[in-house]
C-alpha positions as semicolon CSV with decimal commas, in nm:
position;residue;x (nm);y (nm);z (nm)
1;M;-0,890;2,721;-1,788
2;R;-1,040;2,361;-1,745
3;A;-0,754;2,212;-1,758
4;L;-0,639;2,388;-1,459
5;A;-0,958;2,322;-1,263
6;A;-0,924;1,966;-1,360
7;A;-0,568;1,949;-1,209
8;A;-0,682;2,146;-0,879
9;I;-0,997;1,876;-0,871
10;G;-0,756;1,585;-0,924
11;L;-0,469;1,686;-0,673
12;A;-0,778;1,771;-0,422
13;A;-0,914;1,455;-0,445
14;A;-0,554;1,264;-0,453
15;L;-0,502;1,481;-0,140
16;A;-0,801;1,397;0,030
17;I;-0,764;0,999;-0,049
18;V;-0,414;1,035;0,137
19;F;-0,505;1,189;0,445
20;T;-0,786;0,971;0,501
21;M;-0,574;0,696;0,453
22;T;-0,319;0,819;0,710
23;A;-0,575;0,875;0,928
24;I;-0,713;0,565;0,931
25;G;-0,375;0,397;1,002
26;A;-0,255;0,093;0,934
27;P;-0,498;-0,219;1,002
28;S;-0,431;-0,388;1,352
29;G;-0,316;-0,726;1,351
30;E;-0,001;-0,938;1,460
31;T;0,231;-1,113;1,254
32;S;0,329;-1,446;1,249
33;P;0,626;-1,569;1,497
34;E;0,729;-1,844;1,230
35;P;0,938;-1,714;0,972
36;L;0,881;-1,771;0,622
37;L;1,098;-2,071;0,494
38;T;1,155;-2,143;0,163
39;T;1,370;-2,445;0,027
40;V;1,581;-2,418;-0,285
41;P;1,466;-2,755;-0,502
42;K;1,719;-3,009;-0,574
43;H;1,887;-3,032;-0,928
44;P;1,915;-3,372;-1,032
């Protein structure tokens, strides 16, 4: 019975965290207009 209670408490805590993060939303900001350029190193 204790395991069931612990599982219920853990599930409730996880759902609370998920709902809190959903309510807060993504951080506001802008992405850089310049793409990230990568180069392949030259082989000798």
